[in-house]
CSV table of C-alpha atoms and ligand atoms in Angstrom, one decimal:
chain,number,residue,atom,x,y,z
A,11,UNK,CA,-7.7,26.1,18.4
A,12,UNK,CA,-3.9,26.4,18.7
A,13,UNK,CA,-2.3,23.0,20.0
A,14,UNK,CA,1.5,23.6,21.1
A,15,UNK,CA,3.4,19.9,19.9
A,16,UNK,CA,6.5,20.0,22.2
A,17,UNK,CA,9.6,18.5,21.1
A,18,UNK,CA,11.8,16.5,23.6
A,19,UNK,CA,15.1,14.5,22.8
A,20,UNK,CA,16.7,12.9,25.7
A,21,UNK,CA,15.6,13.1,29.4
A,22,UNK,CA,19.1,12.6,31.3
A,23,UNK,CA,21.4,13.9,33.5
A,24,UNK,CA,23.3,16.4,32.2
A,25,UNK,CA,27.0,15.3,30.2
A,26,UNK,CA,29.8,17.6,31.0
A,27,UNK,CA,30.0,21.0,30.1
A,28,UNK,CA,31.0,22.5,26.6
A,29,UNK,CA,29.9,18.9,25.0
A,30,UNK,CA,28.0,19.5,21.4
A,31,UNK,CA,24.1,19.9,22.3
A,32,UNK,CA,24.1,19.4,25.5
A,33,UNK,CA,21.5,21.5,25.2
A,34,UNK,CA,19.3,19.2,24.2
A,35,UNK,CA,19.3,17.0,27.2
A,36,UNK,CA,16.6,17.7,29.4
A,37,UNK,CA,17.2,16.7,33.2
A,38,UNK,CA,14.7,14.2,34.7
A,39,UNK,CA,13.9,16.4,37.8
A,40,UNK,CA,12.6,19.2,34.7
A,41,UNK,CA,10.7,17.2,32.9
A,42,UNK,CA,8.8,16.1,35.9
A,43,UNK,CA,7.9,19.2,36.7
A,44,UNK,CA,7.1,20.1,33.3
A,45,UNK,CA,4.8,17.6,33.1
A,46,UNK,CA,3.0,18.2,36.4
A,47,UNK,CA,2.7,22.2,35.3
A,48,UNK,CA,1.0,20.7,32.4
A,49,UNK,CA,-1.5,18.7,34.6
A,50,UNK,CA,-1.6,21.4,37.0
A,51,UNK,CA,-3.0,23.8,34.5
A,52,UNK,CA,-5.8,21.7,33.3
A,53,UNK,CA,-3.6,20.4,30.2
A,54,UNK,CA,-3.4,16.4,28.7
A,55,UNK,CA,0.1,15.5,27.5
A,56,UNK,CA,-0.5,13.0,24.1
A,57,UNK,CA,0.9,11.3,21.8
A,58,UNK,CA,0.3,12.4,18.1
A,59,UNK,CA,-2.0,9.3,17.5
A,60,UNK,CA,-3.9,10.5,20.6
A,61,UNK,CA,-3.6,14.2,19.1
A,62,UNK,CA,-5.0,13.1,16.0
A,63,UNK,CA,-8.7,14.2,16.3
A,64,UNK,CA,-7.6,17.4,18.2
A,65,UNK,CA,-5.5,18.3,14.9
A,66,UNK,CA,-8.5,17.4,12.6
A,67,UNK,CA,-10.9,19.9,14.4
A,68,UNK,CA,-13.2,16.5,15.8
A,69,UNK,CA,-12.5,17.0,19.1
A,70,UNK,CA,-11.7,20.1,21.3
A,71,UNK,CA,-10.0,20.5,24.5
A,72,UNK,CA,-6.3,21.3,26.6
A,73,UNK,CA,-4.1,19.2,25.2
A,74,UNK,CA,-0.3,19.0,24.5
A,75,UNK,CA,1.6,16.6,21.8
A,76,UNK,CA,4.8,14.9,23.4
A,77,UNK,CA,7.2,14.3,21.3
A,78,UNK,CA,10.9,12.3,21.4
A,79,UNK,CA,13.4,12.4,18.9
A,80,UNK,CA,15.7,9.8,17.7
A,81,UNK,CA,14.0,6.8,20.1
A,82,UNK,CA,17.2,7.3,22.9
A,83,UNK,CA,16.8,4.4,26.1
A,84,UNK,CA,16.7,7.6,28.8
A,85,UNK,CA,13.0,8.0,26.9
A,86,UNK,CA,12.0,4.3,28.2
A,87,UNK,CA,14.3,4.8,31.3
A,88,UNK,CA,13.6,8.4,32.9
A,89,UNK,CA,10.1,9.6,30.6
A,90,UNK,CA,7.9,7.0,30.6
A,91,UNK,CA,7.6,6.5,34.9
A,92,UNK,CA,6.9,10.3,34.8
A,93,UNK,CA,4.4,10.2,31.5
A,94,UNK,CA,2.5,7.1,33.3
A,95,UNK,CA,2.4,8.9,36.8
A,96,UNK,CA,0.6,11.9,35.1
A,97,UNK,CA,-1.4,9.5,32.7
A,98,UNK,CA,0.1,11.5,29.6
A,99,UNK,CA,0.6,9.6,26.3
A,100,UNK,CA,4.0,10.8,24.0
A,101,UNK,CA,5.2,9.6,20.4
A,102,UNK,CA,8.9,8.2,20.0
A,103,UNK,CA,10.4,8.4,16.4
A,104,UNK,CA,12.5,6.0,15.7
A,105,UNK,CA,15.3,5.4,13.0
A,106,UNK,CA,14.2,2.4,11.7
A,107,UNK,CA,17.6,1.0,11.4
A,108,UNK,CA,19.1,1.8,14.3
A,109,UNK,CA,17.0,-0.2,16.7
A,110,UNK,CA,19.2,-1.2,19.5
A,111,UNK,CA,22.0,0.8,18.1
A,112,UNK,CA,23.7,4.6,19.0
A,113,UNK,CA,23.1,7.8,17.6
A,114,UNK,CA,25.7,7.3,14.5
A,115,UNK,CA,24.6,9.9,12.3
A,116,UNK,CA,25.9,12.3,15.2
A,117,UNK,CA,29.1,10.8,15.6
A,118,UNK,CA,31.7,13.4,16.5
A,119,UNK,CA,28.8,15.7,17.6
A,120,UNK,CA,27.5,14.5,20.5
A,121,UNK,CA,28.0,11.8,23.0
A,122,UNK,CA,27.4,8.7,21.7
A,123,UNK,CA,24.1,7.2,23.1
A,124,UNK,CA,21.7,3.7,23.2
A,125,UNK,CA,19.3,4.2,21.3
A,126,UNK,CA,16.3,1.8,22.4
A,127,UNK,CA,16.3,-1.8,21.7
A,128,UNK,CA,13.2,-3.4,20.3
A,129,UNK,CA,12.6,-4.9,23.6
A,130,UNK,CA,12.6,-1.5,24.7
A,131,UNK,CA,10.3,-0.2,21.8
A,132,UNK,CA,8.0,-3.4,22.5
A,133,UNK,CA,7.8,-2.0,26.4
A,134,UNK,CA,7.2,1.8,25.3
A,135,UNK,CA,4.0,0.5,22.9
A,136,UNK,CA,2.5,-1.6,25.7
A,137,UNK,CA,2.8,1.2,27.8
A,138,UNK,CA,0.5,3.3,25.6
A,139,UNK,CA,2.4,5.3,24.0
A,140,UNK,CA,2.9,5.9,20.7
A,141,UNK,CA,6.3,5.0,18.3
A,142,UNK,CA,6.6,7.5,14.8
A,143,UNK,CA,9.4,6.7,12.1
A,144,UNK,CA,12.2,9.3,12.0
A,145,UNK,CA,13.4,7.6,8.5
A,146,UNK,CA,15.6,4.6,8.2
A,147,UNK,CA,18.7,6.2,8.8
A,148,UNK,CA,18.6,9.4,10.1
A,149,UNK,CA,19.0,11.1,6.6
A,150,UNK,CA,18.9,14.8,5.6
A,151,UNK,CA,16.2,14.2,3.0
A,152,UNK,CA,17.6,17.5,1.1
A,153,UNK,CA,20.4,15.9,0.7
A,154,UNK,CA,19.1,12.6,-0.7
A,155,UNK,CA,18.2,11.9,-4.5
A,156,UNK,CA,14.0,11.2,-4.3
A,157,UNK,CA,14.0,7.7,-4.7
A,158,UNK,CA,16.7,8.1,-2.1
A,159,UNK,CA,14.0,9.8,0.0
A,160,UNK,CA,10.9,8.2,-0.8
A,161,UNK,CA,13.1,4.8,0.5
A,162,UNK,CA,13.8,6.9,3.7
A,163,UNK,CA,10.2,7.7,4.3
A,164,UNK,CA,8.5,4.8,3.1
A,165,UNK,CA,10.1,1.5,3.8
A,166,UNK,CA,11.0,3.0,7.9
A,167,UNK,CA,7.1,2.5,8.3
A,168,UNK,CA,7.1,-0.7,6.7
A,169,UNK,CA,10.2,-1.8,8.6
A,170,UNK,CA,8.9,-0.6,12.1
A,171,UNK,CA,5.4,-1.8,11.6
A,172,UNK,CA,7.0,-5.1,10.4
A,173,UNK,CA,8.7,-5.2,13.3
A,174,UNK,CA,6.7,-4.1,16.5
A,175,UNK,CA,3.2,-5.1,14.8
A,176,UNK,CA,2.3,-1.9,15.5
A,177,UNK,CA,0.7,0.9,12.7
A,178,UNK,CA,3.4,3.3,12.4
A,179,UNK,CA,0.8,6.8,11.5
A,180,UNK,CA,3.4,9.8,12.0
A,181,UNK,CA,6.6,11.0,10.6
A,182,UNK,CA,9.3,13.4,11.9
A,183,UNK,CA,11.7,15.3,9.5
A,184,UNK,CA,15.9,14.7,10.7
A,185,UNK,CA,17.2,18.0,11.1
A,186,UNK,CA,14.2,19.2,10.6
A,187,UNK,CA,15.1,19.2,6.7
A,188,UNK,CA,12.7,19.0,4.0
A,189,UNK,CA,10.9,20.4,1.2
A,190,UNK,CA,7.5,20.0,-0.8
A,191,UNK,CA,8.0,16.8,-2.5
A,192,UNK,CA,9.4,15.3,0.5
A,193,UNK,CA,6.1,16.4,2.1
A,194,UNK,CA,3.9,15.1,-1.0
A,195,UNK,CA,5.9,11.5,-0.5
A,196,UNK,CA,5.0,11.3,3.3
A,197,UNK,CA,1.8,11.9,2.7
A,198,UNK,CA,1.5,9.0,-0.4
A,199,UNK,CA,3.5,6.8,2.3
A,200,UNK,CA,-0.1,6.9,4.1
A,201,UNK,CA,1.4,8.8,7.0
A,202,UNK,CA,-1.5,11.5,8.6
A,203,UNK,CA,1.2,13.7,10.4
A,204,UNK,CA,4.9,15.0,10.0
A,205,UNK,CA,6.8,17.0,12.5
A,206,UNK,CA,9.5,19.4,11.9
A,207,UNK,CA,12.0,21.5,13.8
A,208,UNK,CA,9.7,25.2,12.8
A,209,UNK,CA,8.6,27.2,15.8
A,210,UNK,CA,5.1,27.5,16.8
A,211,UNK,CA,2.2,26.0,18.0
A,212,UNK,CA,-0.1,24.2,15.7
A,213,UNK,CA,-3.5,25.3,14.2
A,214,UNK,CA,-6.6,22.8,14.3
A,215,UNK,CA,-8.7,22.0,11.2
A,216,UNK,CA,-9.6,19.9,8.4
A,217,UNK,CA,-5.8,20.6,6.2
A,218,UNK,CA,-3.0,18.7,5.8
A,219,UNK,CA,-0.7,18.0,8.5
A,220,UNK,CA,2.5,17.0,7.5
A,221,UNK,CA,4.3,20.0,8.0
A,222,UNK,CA,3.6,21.1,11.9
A,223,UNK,CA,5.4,22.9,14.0
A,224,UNK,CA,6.8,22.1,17.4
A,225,UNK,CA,8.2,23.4,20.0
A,226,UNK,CA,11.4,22.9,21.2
A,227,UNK,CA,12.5,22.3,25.0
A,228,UNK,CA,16.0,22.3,25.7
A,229,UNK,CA,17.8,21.8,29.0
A,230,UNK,CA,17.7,26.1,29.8
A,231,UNK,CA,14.0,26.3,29.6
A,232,UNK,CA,13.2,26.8,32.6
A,233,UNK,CA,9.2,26.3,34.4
A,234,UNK,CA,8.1,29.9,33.7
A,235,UNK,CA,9.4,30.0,29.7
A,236,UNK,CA,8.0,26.5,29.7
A,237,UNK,CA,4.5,28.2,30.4
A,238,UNK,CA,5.3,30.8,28.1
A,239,UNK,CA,5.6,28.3,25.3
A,240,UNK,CA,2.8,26.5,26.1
A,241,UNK,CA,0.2,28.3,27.2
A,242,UNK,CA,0.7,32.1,25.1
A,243,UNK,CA,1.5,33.3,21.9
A,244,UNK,CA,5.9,33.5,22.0
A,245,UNK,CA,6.0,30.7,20.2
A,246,UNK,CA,3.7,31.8,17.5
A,247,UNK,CA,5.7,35.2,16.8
A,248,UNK,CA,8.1,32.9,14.5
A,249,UNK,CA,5.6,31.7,12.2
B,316,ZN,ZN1,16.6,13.3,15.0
């Protein structure tokens, strides 16, 4: 079974032209009907905890994973009505310590944004869904010395489950940048998944997990490459 893991970072209206990644700012009136296509066809949106026994082969079925980068407020403020209206479930990573902050580690890059408070975190896990640790800082692991890394991976779990007394089960590469041992380490760290930025949908079974592709939805993908990406094989040509 081949389970596409779509990758979301903010749902908002759109900043003004030419800024950096704008791209990646899907409008709220998209994502809605992205999200009803997915019903529509038969398809349940979840979150990666919910996706867990789909990955591991246990169960079968349409589903979806929902993923959110980075933990912005517009997730809390513009996703979750239209998640809850279609009963889907998503993950949020968070940057562990950056709760209630602004995208820093973009600074210069893109707009600066709120990132969710943990009042706002606390809201998003009583509604159901899902929060996943996106390090503690936002680092490009390749760039960091191990223990560096293994600090990165690690103590952002302990952190957020320390904080939202909630068990903190998947992981999501920054930049989408990593290598083996940085996979080895998340998967010591007792995390069962780890998403990263490759293309194409995901194959079910018994393996590891911590190196799964996504794919990616950016503000041009419009309804009919949306079903493309889902439901056929475009995405898979890139593996
Ligand atoms: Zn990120």
């Amino acid at each position: 079974m081949k389970i596409p893991i779509l990758m979301y970072h903010q749902i908002d209206q759109p900043p003004k032209r030419g800024t950096a990644l704008r791209g990646l700012i899907v409008a709220p009136s998209s994502f809605a009907w992205q999200m009803r296509l997915l019903r529509l066809m038969g398809y349940q949106g979840l979150s990666m905890r919910d996706l867990e026994p789909y990955l591991q082969g246990e169960k079968q079925g349409k589903v979806v994973g929902l993923t959110f980068d980075d933990g912005y407020q517009n997730n809390l403020d513009n996703a979750l009505p239209i998640l809850l209206k279609n009963g889907f479930t998503a993950t949020c990573y968070a940057v562990s310590s950056m709760i209630g902050g602004t995208n820093l580690w973009d600074k210069g890059k893109v707009a600066e944004k709120p990132l969710m408070t943990l009042e706002n975190w606390r809201t998003w896990r009583d509604a159901g869904m899902d929060i996943g640790s996106h390090t503690r800082t936002h680092a490009d692991l390749t760039q960091s010395d191990p223990k560096a890394a293994l600090n990165e991976i690690k103590e952002s779990k302990h952190e957020l489950q320390f904080a939202l007394d909630y068990e903190v089960r998947h992981f999501c590469y920054p930049y989408g940048r990593f290598n083996e041992c940085h996979a080895a380490m998340v998967q010591e760290s007792g995390y069962v998944t780890a998403t990263t930025t490759h293309r194409g949908r995901v194959i079910a079974g018994n393996n590891s997990h911590v190196k799964l592709n996504r794919i990616m939805i950016a503000r041009a993908t419009n309804l009919f490459l949306f079903y493309l990406k889902v439901a056929t094989k475009y995405e898979d040509r890139y593996i």
